[in-house]
Tab-separated table of C-alpha atoms (C1' of nucleotides) in Angstrom:
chain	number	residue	atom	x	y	z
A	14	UNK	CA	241.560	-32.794	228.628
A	15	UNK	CA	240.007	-31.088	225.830
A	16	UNK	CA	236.565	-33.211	223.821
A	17	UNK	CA	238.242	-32.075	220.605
A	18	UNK	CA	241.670	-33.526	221.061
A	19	UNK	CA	240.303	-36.157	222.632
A	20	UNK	CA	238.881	-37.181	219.678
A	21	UNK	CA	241.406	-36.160	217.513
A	22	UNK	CA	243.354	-39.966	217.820
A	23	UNK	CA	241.404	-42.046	215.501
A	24	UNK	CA	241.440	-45.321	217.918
A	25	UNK	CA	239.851	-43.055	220.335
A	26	UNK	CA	236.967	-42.185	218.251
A	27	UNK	CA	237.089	-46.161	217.574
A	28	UNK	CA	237.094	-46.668	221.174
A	29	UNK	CA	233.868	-44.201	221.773
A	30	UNK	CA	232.254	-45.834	218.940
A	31	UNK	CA	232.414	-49.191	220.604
A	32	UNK	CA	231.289	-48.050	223.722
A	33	UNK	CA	228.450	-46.117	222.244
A	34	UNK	CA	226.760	-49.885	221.576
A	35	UNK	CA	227.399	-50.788	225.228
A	36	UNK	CA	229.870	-50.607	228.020
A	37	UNK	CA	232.909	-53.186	228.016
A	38	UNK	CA	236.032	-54.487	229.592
A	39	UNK	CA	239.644	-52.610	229.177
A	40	UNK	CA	240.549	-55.881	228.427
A	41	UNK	CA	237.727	-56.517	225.508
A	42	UNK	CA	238.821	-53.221	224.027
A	43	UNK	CA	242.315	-53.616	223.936
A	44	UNK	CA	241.581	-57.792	221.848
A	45	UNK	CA	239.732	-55.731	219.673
A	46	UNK	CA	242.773	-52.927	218.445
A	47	UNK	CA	245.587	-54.497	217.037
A	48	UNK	CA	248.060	-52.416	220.180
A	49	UNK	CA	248.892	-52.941	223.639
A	50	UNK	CA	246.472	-53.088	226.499
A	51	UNK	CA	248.340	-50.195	228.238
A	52	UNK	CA	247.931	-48.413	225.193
A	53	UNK	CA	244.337	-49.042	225.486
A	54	UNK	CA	244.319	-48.053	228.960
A	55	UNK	CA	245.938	-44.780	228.337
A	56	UNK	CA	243.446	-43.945	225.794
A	57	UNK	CA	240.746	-44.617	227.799
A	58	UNK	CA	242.032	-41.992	230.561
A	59	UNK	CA	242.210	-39.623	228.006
A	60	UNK	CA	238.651	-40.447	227.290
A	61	UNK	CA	237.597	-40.314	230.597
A	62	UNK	CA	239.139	-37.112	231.294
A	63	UNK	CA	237.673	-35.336	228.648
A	64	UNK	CA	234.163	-36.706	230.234
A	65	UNK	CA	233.492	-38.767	226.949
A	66	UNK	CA	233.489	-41.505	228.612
A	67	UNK	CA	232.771	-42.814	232.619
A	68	UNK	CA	234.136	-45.741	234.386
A	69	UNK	CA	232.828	-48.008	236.980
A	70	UNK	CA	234.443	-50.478	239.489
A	71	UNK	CA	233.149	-54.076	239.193
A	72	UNK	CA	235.725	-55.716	241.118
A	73	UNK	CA	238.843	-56.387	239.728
A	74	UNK	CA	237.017	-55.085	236.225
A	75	UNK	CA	236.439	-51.838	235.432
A	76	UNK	CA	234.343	-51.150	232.767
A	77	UNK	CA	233.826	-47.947	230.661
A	78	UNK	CA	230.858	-46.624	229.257
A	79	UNK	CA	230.247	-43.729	227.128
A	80	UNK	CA	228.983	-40.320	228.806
A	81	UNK	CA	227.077	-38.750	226.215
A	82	UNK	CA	226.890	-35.633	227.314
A	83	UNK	CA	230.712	-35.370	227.171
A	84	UNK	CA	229.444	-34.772	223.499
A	85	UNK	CA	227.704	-31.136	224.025
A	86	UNK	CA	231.225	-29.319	223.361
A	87	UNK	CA	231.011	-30.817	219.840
A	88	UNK	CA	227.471	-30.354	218.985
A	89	UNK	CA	227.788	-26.591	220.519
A	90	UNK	CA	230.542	-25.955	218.747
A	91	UNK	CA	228.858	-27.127	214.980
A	92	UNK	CA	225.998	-25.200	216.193
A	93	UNK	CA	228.123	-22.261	216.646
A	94	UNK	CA	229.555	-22.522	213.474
A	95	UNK	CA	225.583	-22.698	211.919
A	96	UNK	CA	224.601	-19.742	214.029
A	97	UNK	CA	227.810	-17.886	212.985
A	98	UNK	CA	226.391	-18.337	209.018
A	99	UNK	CA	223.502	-16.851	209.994
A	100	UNK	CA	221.998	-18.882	207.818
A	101	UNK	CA	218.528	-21.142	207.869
A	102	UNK	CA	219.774	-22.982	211.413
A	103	UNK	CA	217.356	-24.180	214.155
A	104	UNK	CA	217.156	-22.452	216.824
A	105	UNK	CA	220.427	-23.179	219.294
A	106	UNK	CA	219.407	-24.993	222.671
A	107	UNK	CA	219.717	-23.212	225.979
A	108	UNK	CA	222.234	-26.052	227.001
A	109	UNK	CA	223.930	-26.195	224.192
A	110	UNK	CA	224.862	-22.731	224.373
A	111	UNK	CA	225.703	-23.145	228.269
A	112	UNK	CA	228.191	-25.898	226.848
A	113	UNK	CA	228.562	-23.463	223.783
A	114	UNK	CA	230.311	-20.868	226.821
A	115	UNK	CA	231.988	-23.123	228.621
A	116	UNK	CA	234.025	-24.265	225.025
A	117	UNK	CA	234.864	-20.827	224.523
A	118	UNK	CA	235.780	-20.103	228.004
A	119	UNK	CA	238.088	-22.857	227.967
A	120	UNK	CA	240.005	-22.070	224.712
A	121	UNK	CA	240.085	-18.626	226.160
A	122	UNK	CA	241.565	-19.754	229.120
A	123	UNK	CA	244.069	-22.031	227.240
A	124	UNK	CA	245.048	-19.492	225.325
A	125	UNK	CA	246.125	-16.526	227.606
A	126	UNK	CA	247.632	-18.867	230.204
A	127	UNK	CA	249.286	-20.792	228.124
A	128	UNK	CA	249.647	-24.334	230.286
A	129	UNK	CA	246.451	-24.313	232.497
A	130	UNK	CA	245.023	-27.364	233.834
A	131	UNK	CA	242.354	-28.867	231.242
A	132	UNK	CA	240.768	-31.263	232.749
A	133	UNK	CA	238.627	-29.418	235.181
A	134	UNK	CA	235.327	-30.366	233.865
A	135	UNK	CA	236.281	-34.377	233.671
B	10	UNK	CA	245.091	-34.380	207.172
B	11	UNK	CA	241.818	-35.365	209.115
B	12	UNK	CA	238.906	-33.186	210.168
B	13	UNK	CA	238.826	-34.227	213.847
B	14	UNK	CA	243.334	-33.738	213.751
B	15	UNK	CA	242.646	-30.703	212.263
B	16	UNK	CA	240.061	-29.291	215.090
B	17	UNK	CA	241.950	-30.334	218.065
B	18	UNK	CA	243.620	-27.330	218.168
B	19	UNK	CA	242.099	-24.246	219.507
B	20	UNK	CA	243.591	-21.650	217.560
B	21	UNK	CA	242.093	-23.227	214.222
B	22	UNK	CA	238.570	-23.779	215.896
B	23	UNK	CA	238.770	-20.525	216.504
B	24	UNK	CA	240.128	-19.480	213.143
B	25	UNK	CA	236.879	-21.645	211.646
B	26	UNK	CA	234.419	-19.770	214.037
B	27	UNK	CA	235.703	-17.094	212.799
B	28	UNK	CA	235.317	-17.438	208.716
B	29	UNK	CA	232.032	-19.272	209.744
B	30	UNK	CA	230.946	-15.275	209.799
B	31	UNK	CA	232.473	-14.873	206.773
B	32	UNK	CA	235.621	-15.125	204.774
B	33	UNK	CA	239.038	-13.001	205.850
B	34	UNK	CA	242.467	-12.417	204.951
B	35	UNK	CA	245.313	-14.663	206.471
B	36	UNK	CA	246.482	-11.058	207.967
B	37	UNK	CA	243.245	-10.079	209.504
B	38	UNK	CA	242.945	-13.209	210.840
B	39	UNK	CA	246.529	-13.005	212.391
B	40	UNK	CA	245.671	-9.959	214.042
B	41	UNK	CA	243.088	-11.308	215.902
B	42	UNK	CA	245.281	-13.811	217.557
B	43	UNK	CA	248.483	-13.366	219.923
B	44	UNK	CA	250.345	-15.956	217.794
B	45	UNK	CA	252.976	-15.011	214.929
B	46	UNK	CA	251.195	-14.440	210.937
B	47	UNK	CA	253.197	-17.666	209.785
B	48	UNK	CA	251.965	-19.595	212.280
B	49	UNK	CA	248.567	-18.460	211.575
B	50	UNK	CA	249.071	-19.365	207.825
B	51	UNK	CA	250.298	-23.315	209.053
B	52	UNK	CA	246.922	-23.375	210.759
B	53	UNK	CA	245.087	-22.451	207.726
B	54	UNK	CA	247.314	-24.848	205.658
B	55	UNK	CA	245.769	-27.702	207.813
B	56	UNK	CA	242.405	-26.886	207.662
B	57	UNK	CA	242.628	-26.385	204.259
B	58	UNK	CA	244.060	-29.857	203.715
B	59	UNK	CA	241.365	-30.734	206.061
B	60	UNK	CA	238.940	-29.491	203.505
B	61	UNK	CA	237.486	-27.470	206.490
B	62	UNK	CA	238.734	-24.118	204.598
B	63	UNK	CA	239.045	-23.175	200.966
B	64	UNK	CA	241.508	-20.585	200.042
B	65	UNK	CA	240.614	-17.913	196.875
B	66	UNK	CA	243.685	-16.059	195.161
B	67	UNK	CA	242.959	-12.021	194.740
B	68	UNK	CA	246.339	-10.942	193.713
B	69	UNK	CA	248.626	-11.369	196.535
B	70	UNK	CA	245.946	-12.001	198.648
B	71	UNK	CA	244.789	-15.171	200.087
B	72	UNK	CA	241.465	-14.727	201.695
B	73	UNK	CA	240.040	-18.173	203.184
B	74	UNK	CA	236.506	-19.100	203.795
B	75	UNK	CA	234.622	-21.707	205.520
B	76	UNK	CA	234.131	-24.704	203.555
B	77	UNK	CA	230.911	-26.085	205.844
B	78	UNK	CA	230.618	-29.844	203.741
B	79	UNK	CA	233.922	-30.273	205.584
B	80	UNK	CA	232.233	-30.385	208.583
B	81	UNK	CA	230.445	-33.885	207.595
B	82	UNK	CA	232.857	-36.443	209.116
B	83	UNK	CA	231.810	-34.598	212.202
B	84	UNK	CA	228.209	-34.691	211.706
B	85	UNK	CA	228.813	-38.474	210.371
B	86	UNK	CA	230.718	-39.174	213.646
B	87	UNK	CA	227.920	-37.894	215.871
B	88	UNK	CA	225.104	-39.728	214.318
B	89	UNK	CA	227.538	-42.455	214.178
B	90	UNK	CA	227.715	-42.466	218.253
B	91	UNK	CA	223.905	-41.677	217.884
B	92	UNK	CA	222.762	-44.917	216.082
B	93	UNK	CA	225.089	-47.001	217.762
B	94	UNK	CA	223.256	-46.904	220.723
B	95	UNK	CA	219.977	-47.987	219.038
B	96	UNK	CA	217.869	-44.574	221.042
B	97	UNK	CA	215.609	-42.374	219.521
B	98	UNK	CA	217.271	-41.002	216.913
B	99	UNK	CA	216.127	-39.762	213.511
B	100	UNK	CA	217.096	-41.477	210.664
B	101	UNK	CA	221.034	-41.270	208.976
B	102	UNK	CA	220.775	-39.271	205.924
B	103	UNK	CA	222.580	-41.215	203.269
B	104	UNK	CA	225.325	-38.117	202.367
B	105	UNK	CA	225.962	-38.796	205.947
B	106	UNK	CA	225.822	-42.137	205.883
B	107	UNK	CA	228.489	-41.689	202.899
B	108	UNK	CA	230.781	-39.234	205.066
B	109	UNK	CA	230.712	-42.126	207.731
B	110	UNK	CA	231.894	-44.909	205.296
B	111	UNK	CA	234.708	-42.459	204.508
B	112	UNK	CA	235.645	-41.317	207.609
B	113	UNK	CA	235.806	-44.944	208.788
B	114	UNK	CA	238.138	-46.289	205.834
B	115	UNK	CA	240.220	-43.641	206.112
B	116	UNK	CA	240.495	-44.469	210.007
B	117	UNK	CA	240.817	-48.179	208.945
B	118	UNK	CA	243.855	-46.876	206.397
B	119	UNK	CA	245.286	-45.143	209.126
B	120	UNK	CA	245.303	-48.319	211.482
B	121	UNK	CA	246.688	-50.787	208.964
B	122	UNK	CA	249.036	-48.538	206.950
B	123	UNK	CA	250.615	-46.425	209.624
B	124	UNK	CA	251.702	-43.824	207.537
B	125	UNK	CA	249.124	-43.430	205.060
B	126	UNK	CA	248.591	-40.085	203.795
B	127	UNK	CA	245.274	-38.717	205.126
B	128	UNK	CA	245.012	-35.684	202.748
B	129	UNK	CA	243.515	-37.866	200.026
B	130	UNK	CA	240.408	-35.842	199.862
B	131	UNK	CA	241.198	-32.263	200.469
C	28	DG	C1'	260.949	1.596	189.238
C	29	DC	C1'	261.307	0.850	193.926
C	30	DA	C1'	259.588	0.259	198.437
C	31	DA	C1'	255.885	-1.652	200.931
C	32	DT	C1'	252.609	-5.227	201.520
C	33	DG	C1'	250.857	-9.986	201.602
C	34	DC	C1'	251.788	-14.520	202.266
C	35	DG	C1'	254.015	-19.218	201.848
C	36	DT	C1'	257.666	-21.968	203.554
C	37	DA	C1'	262.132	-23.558	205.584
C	38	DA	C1'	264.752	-24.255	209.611
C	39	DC	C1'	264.889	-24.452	214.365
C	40	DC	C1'	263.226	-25.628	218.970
C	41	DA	C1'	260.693	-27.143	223.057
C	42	DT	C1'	257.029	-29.850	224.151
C	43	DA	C1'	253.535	-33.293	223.435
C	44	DC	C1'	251.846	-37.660	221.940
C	45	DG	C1'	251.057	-42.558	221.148
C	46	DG	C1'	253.324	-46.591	220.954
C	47	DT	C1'	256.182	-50.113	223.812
C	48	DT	C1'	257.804	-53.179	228.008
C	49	DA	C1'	258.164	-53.694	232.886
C	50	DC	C1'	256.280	-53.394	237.225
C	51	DC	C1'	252.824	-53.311	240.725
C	52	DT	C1'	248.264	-53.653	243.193
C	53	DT	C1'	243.813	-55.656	243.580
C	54	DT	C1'	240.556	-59.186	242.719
C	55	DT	C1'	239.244	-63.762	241.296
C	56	DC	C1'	239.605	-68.646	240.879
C	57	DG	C1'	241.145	-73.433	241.447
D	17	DC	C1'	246.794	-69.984	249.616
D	18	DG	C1'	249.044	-69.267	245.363
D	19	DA	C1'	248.536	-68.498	240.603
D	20	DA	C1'	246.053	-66.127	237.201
D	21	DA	C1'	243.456	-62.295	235.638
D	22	DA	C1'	242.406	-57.336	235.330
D	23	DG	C1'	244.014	-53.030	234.950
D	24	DG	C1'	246.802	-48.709	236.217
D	25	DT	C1'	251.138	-46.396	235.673
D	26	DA	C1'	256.159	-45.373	235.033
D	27	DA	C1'	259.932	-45.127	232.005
D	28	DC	C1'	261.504	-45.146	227.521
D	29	DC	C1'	261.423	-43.930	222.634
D	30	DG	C1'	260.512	-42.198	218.003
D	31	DT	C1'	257.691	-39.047	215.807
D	32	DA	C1'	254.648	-35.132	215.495
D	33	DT	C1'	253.154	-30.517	216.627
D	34	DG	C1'	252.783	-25.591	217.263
D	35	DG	C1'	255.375	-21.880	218.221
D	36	DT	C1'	259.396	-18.792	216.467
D	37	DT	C1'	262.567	-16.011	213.029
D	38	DA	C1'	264.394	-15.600	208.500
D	39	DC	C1'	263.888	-15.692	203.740
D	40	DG	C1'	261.927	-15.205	199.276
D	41	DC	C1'	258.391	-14.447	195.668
D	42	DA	C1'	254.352	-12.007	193.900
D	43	DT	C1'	251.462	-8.081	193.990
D	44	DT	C1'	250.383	-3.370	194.986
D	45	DG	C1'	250.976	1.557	195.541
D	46	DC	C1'	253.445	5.853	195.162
DNA sequence: GCAATGCGTAACCATACGGTTACCTTTTCG
DNA sequence: CGAAAAGGTAACCGTATGGTTACGCATTGC
């Protein structure tokens, strides 16, 4: 699963904003969105595939915290789009452009083999 | 139509990448991509209602640039997820700080109104 | 003036997506 | 121990999406 469509479902980017002050419960989550738990649960697989977020087992609990670095595709890919202005940008970060590569690699990969497993990286 | 709906796909990230560098015709564009010249011109119709492009009219032709303040909700969204978790982060600029506001009504809109149109400010 | 070029859009289609309820497994609690 | 809680997933469903071809209008070039 891809960062970008990830984040492309606006209770998602809810969802990652929540988490971003602090881990919490499916079941917190899903009292605070006015849909089903499931739902909730669904979206956070999603999230977790894409690497955005990362779960951990606390008994019967399983709470979800977000994985910030799941956020380099995003911040590679604005940098790109600096760079590619070629305008006043700071300079781009080794890592960033490693993520940078990998973005690229994947829509490239997506795109000549049309259904290829996404979710390689999560 | 939203920024972050708009850049799921990879076809129009790439399409943006590409007029980051400069602006192009919807032709030249769709010969850099295995996909048909009418699809190319739906993608361009999103991220123009996105606000992430802006078409100019020279006679027939249509070229389409980069419009970068598009990019804001993104930036917003980032140092959203940034100051949420109370770290070391520099401070919000306000211009993002007003891109967040909007980008979180128009999420709230979405959620309450289910079919609200989103193209409001493109 | 007419053919070619450029491009937007409609109609169609297969697939995907985000919601739901129902069901099930595991863990916790009284 | 049995009921409740927590959470994952399947099946279903309505809607959306991203591709296609066909069509039509405006502009350009010979």
């Amino acid at each position: 699963m891809d960062v970008f469509e990830a984040l492309a479902d606006p209770v998602r980017r809810e969802l990652l904003l929540r988490l971003g002050e602090g881990p919490a419960r499916v079941a917190d989550l899903a009292s605070e969105h006015p849909i089903s738990r499931p739902a909730v649960s669904r979206h956070l697989r999603v999230l977790r595939e894409a690497g955005l977020v990362a779960a951990t087992a606390s008994g019967r609990e399983r709470p979800h915290a977000l994985a910030r670095e799941g956020l380099e595709p995003l911040r590679a890919y604005l940098a790109a789009l600096d760079a590619a202005a070629a305008t006043l940008t700071p300079p781009v970060a080794e890592h960033q452009l490693d993520a940078l590569e990998l973005e690229l690699r994947r829509s490239g990969r997506r795109r000549t083999s049309g259904s290829t497993s996404e979710g390689e990286t999560a």
